[in-house]
Short mmCIF file of C-alpha atoms in Angstrom, two decimals:
data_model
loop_
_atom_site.label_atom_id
_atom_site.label_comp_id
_atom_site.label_asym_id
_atom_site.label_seq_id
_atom_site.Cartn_x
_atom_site.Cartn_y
_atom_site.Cartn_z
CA UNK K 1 -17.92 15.79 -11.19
CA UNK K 2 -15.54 15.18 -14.17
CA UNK K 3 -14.56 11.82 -14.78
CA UNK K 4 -10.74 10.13 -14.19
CA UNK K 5 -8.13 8.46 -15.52
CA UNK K 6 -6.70 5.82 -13.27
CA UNK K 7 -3.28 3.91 -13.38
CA UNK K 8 -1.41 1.68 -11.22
CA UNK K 9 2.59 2.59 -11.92
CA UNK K 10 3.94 0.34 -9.11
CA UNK K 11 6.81 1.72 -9.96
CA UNK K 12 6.36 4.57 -7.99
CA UNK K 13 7.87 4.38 -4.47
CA UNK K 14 11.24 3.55 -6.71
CA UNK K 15 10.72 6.55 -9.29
CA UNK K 16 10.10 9.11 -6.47
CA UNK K 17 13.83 7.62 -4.95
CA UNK K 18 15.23 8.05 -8.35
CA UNK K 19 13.45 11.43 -9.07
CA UNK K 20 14.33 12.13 -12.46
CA UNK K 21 11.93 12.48 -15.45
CA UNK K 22 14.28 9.63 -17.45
CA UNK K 23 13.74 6.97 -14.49
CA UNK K 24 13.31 3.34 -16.27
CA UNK K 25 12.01 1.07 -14.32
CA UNK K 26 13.53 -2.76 -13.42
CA UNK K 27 11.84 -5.26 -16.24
CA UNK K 28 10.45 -6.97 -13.58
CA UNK K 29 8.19 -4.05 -12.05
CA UNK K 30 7.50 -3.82 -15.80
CA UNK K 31 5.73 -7.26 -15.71
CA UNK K 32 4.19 -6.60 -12.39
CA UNK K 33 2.47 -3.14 -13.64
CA UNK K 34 1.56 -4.53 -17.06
CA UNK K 35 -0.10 -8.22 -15.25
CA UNK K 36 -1.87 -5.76 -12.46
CA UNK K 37 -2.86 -2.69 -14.81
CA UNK K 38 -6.49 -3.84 -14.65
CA UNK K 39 -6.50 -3.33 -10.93
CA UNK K 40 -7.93 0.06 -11.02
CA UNK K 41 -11.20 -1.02 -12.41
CA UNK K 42 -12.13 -2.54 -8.67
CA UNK K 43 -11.79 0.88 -7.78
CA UNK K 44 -12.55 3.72 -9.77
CA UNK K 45 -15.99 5.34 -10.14
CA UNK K 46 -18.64 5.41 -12.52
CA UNK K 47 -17.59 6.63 -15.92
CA UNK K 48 -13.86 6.79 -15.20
CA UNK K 49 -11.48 5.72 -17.52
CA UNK K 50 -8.67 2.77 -16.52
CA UNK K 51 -5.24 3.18 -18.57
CA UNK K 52 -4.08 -0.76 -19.37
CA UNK K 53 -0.97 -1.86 -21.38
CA UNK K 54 -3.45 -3.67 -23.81
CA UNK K 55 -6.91 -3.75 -24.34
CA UNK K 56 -7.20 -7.45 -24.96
CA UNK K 57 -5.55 -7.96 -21.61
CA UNK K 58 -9.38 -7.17 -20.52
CA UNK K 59 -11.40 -8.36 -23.83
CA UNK K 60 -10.41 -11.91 -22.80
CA UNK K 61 -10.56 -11.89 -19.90
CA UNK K 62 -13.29 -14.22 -18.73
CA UNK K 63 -14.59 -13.76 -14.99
CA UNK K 64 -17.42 -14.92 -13.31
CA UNK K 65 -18.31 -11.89 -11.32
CA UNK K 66 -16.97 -8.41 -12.72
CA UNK K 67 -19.28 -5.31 -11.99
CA UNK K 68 -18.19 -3.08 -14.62
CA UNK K 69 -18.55 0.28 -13.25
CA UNK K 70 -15.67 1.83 -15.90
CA UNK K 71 -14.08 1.46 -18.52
CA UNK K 72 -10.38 0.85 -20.13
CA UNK K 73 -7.89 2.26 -22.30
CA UNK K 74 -4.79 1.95 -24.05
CA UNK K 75 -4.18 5.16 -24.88
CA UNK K 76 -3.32 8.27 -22.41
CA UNK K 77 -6.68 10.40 -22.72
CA UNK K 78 -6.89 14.13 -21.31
CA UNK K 79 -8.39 13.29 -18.34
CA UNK K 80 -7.50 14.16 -14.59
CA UNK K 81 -5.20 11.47 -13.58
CA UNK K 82 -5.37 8.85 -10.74
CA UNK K 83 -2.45 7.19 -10.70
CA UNK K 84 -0.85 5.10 -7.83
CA UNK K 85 1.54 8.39 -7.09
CA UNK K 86 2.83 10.89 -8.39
CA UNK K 87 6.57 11.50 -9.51
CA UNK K 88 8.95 13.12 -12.52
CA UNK K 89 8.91 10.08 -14.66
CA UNK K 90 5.18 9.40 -14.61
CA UNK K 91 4.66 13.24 -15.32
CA UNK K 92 7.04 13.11 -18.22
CA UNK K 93 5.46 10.22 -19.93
CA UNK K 94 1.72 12.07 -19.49
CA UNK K 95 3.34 15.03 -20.95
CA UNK K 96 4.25 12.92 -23.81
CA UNK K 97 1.64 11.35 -24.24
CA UNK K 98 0.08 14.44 -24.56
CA UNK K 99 -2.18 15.45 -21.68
CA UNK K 100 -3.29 19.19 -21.31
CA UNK K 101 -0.90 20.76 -19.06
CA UNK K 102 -3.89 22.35 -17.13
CA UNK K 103 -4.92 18.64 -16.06
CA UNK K 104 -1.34 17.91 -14.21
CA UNK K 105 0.32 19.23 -11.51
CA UNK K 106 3.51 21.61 -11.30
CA UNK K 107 7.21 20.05 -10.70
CA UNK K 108 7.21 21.77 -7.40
CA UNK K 109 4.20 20.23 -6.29
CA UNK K 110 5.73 16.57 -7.37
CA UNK K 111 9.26 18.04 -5.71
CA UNK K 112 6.74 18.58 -2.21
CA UNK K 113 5.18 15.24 -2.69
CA UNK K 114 8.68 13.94 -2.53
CA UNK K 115 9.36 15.66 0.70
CA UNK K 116 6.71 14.42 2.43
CA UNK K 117 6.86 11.22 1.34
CA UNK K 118 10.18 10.81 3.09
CA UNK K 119 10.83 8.31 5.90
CA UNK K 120 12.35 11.29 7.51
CA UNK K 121 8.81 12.78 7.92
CA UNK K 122 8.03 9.52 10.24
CA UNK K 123 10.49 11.72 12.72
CA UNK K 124 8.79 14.27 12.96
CA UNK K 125 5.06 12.59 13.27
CA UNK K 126 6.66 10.61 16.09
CA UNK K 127 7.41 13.88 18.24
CA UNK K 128 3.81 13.94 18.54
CA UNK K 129 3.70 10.93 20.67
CA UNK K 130 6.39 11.41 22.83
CA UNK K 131 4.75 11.88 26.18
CA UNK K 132 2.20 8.92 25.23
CA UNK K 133 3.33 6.19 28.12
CA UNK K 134 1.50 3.37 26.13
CA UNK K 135 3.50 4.48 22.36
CA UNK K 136 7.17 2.90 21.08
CA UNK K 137 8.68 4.92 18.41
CA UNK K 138 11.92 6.19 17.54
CA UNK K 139 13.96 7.33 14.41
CA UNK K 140 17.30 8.90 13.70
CA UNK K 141 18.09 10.20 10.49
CA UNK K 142 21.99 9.86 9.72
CA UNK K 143 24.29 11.70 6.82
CA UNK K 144 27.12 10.17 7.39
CA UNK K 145 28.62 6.26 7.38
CA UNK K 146 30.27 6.75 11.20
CA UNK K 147 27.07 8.13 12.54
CA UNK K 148 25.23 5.00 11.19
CA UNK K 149 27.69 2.66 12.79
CA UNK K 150 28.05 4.51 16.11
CA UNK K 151 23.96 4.37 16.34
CA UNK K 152 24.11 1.25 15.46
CA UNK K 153 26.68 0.11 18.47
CA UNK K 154 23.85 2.47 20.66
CA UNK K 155 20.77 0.95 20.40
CA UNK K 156 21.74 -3.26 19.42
CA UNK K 157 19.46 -4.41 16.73
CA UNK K 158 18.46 -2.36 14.13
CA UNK K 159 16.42 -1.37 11.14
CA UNK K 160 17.94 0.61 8.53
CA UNK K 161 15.88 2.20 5.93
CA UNK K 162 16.57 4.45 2.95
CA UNK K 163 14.30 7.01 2.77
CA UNK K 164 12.68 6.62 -0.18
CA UNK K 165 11.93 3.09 -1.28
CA UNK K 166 8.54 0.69 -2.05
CA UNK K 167 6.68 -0.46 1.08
CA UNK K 168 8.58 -3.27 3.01
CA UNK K 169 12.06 -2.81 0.82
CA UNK K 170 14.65 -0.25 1.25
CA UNK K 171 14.75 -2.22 4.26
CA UNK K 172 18.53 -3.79 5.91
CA UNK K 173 17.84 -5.68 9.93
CA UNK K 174 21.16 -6.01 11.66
CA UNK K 175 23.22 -6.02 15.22
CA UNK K 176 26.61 -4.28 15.63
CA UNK K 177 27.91 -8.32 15.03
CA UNK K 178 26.66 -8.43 12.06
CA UNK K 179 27.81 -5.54 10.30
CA UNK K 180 29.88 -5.97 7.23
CA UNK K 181 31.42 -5.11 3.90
CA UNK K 182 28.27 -5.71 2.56
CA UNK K 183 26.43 -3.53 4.54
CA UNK K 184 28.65 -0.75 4.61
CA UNK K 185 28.45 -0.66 0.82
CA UNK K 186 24.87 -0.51 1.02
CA UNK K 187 24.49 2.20 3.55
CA UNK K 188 26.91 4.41 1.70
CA UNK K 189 25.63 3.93 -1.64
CA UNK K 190 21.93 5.35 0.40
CA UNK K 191 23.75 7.56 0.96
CA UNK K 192 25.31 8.87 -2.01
CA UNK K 193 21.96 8.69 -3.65
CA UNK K 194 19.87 10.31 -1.43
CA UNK K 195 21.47 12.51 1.26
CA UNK K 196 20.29 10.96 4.31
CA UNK K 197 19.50 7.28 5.77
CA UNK K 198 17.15 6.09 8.44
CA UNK K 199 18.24 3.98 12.39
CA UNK K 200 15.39 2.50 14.41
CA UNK K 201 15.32 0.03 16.72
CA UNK K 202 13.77 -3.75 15.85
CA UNK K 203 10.93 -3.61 17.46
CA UNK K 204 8.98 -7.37 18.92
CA UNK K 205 6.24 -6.89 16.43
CA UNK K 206 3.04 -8.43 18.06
CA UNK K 207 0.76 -7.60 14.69
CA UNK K 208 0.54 -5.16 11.63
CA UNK K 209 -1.71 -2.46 11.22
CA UNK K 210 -2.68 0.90 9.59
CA UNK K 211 -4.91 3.28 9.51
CA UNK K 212 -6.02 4.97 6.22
CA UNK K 213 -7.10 8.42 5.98
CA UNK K 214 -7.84 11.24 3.24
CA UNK K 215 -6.38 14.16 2.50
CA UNK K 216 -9.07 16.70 1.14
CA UNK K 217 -6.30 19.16 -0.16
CA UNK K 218 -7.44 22.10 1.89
CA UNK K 219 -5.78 20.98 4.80
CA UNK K 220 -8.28 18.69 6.20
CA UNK K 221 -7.56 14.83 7.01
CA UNK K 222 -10.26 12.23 7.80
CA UNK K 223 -10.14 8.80 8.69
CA UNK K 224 -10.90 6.48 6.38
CA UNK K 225 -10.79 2.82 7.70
CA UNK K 226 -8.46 0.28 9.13
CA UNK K 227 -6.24 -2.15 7.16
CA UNK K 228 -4.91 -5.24 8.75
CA UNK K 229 -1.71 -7.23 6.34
CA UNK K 230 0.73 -9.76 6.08
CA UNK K 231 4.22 -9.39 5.73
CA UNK K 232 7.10 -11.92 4.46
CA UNK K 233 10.32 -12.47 6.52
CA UNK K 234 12.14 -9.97 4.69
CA UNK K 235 9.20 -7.33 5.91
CA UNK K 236 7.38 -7.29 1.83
CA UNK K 237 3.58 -7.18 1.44
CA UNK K 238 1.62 -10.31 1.02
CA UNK K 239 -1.82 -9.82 1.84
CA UNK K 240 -4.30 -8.03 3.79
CA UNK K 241 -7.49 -8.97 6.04
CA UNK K 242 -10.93 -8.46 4.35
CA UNK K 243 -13.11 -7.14 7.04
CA UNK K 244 -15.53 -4.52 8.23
CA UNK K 245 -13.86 -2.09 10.13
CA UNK K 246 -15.80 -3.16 13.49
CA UNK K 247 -14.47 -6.90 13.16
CA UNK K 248 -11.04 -5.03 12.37
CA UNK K 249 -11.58 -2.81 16.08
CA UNK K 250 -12.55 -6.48 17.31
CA UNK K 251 -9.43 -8.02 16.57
CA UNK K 252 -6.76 -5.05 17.74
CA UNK K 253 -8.86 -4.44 20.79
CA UNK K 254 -7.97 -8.21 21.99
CA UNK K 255 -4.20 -6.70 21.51
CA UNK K 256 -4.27 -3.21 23.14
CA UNK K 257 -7.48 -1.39 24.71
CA UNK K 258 -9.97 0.96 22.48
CA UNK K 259 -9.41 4.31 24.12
CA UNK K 260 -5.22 4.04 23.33
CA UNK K 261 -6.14 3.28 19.32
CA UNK K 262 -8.85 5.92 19.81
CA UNK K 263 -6.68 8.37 20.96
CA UNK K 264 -3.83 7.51 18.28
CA UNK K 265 -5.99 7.74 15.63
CA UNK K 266 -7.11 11.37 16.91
CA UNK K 267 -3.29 12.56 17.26
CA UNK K 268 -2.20 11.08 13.71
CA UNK K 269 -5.16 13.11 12.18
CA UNK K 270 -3.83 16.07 13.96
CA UNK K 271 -0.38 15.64 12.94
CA UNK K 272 -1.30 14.35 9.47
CA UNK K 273 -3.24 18.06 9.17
CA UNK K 274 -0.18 19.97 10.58
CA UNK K 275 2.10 18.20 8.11
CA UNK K 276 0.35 18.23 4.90
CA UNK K 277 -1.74 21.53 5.38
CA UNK K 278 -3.31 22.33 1.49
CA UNK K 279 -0.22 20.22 -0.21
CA UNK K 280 -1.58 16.88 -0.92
CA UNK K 281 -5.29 15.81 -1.84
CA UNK K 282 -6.09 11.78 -1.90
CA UNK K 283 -5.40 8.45 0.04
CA UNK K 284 -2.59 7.91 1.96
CA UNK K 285 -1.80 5.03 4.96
CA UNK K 286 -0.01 4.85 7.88
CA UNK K 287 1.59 1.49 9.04
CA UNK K 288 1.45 0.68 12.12
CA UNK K 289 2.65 -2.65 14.83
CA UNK K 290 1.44 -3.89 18.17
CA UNK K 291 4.71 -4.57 19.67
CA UNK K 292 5.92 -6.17 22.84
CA UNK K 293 7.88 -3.79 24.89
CA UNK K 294 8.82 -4.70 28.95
CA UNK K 295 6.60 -7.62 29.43
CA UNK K 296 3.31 -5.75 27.56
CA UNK K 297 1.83 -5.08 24.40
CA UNK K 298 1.88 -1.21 23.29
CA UNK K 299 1.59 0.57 19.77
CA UNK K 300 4.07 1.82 17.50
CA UNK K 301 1.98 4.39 15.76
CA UNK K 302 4.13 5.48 12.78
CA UNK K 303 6.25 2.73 11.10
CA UNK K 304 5.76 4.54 8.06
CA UNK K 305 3.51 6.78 5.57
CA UNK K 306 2.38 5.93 2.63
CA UNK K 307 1.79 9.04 0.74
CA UNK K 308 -0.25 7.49 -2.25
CA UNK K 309 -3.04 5.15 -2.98
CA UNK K 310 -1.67 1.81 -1.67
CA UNK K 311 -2.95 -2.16 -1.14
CA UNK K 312 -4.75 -1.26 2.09
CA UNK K 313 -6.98 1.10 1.06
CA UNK K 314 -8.17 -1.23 -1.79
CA UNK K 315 -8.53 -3.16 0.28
CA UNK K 316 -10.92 -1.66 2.00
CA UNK K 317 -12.85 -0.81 -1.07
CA UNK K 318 -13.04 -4.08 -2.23
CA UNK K 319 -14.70 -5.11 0.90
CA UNK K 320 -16.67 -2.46 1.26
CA UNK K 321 -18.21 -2.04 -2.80
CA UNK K 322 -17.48 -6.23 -2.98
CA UNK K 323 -18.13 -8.83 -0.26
CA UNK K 324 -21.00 -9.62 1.60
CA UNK K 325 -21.25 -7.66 4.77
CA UNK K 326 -21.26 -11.05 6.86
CA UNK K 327 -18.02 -12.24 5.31
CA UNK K 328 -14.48 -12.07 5.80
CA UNK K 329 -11.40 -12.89 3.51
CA UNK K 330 -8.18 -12.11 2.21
CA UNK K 331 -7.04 -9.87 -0.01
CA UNK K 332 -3.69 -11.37 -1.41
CA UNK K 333 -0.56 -9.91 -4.08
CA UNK K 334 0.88 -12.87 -5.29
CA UNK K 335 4.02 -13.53 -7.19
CA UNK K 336 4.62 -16.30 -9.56
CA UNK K 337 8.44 -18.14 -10.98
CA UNK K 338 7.24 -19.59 -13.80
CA UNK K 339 5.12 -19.47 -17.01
CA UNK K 340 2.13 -21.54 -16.12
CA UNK K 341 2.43 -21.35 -12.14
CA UNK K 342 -0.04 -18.64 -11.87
CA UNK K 343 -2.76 -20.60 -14.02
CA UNK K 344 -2.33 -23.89 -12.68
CA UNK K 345 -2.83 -22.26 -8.95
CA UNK K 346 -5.66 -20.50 -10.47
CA UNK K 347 -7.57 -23.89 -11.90
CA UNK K 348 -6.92 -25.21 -8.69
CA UNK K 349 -7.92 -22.21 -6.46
CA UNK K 350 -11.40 -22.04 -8.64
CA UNK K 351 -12.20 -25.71 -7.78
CA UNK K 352 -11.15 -25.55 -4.07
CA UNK K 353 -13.30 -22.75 -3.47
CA UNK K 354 -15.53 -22.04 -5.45
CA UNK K 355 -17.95 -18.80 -6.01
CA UNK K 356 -20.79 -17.91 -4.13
CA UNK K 357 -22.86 -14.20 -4.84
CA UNK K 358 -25.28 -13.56 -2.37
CA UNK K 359 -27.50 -10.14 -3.03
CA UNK K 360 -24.55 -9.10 -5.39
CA UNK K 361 -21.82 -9.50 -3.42
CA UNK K 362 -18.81 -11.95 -2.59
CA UNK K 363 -20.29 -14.90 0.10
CA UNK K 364 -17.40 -17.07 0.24
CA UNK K 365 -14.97 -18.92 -2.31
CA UNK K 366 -12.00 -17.75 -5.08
CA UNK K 367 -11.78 -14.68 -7.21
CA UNK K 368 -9.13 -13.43 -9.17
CA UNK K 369 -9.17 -9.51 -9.61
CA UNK K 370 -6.78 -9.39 -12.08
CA UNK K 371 -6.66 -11.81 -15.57
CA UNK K 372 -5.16 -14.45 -15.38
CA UNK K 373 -2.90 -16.10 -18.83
CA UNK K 374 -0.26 -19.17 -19.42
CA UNK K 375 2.31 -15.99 -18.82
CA UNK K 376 1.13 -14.12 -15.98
CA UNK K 377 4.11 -13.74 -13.00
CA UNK K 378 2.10 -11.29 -10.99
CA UNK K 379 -1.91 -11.72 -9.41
CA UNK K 380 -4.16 -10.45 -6.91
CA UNK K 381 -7.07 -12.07 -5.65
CA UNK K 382 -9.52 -12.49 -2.34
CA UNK K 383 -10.35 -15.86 -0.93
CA UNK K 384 -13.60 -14.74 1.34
CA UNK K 385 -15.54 -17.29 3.78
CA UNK K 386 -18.74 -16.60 5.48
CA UNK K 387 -19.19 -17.53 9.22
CA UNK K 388 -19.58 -21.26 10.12
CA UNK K 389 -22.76 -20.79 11.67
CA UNK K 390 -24.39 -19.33 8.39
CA UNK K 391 -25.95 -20.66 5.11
CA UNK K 392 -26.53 -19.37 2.08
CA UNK K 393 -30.03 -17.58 1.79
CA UNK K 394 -32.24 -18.67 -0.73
CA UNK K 395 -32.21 -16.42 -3.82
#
């Protein structure tokens, strides 16, 4: 098996909107890729290579529990490339950089990627569940201003999304009251841009969810785990749950019963197959809610798909390669205001809780995954416990 070259371009969801090769990304996503480029040494394999801003981002770096299983580089090398996702800009500045043009893929397969990464694709996935009594679930796609408002005026409260946008932005909640000037500018600057915009109901969200799965690029889609996260107010990632899977089936089974997540997972893997066929080969996630609906709790099974590698599934490699199978913890993106904020929450986060490795792996206490300086706006790190009841075996 040949050995890869990972990057995390968080950048991505917004270059795929854009969709031009010259797409420059907002300084601060700049900051945010640059603090976080590290990331992909939690998860890549043995001998793969991890593509950094700079080297000495790394060098001094001083952690107390790092299992180097690859290395890092500043430079592009002619590897096959793992990147967050795929879109014009990134392949432009590979080709520049350049990589053999037998190691990337084809504009038309980035142009496909961008089609069914789409919120409009959540339309047709939802079809599937029509006829399940125990599903919510429903998305227009509008081209037009007066279509948005007279949906709008339809169905009360509302979610508008554009349909190409980062996880948890893109993003406008309103009634009919509370449309203005404001958000009439925004919906028809959506669409301008890109063609089309997205009306669902606001749903009573109970709890959020996904399920992760893998594509194999010859049409075949397995299930790869669940993922469990925190959202802000404004709907934007925070954190997600560290957990085995079974404690993960433990918790949403206290919301809904086994054989209705059971059976969702086995008609997303069907649909997933349909859709995708042989035109996309890696991670992708699909969010998910418990919602309240009539007096009971039922699923919404496609809030939206994430057609790349995203937080949940390393997520689920970090608990799976990282922490002690008896623990559980969080996995958390955090976002800093001010030079010095991040270290002085680190300092205190390493005394609060500190370290514990039991047979190699993550007990309890504070880790950072990614460095962290007197700079540094943007971190991620896990906070893991072990259960009350249990001490830490002799070693």
């Amino acid at each position: 098996m040949s050995h890869r070259l990972f990057l995390f371009n968080p950048d991505h969801d917004m270059a795929l909107a854009n969709f031009t090769p010259y797409y420059q990304p907002p300084s601060e996503i700049i900051r945010m890729a640059n603090d976080l480029s590290v990331l992909p040494l939690w998860y890549a394999g043995e001998g793969d290579k991890v593509k950094v801003d700079a080297a000495e981002r790394v060098e001094s770096w001083h952690s107390p529990y790092f299992p180097f299983r690859s290395g890092w580089t500043e430079e592009w090398e002619s590897l096959p490339c793992s990147p967050w996702g795929w879109n014009p800009a990134l392949l432009h500045a590979l080709r520049l950089g350049g990589i053999d043009a037998s190691l990337l893929p084809s504009d038309d397969w980035v142009r496909r990627i961008r089609y069914l990464s789409g919120r409009q694709r959540c339309v047709e996935i939802l079809h599937g569940f029509a006829e399940v009594p125990y599903t919510c679930g429903t998305a227009f796609v509008c081209r037009s201003l007066a279509e948005v408002r007279s949906l709008v005026g339809r169905i009360g409260k509302s979610v508008l999304k554009s349909p190409w946008s980062g996880s948890g932005r893109g993003l406008v909640r309103l009634d009919p009251a509370s449309w203005n000037a404001s958000t009439e500018g925004w919906v028809s600057r959506i669409l301008r841009t890109q063609g089309e915009i997205m009306v669902e109901p606001l749903y009573d969200k109970v709890l959020d969810f996904a399920m992760e799965f893998y594509a194999d690029g010859r049409g075949d889609v397995r299930f790869a785990g669940y993922s469990m996260f925190e959202t802000d107010a404004l709907g934007n990632y925070k954190a997600n749950l560290l957990a085995s899977d079974a404690e993960m089936e433990r918790r949403l089974f206290r919301e809904v019963p086994a054989e209705w997540i059971h059976e969702i997972r086995g008609r997303l893997l069907r649909e997933l197959a349909c859709l995708l066929a042989a035109d996309y080969e890696g991670c992708l996630g699909v969010d998910m809610m418990v919602c309240m609906s009539g007096g009971r709790k039922i699923v919404h099974p496609c809030v939206e798909v994430n057609l790349r590698m995203n937080m949940g599934v390393v997520s689920r490699i970090i608990f799976d390669r990282y922490l002690h199978p008896y623990s559980t913890g969080r996995y958390v993106v955090e976002h800093y205001a001010a030079d010095g904020d991040a270290l002085a929450a680190h300092d205190e986060m390493t005394l609060k809780y500190p370290l514990d490795i039991v047979e190699g792996r993550i007990f309890r206490g504070y880790l950072s995954l990614t460095p962290v300086y007197e700079d540094t706006r943007y971190q991620i790190y896990v906070v893991a416990e072990a259960p009350l009841q249990m001490s830490i075996p002799m070693i």
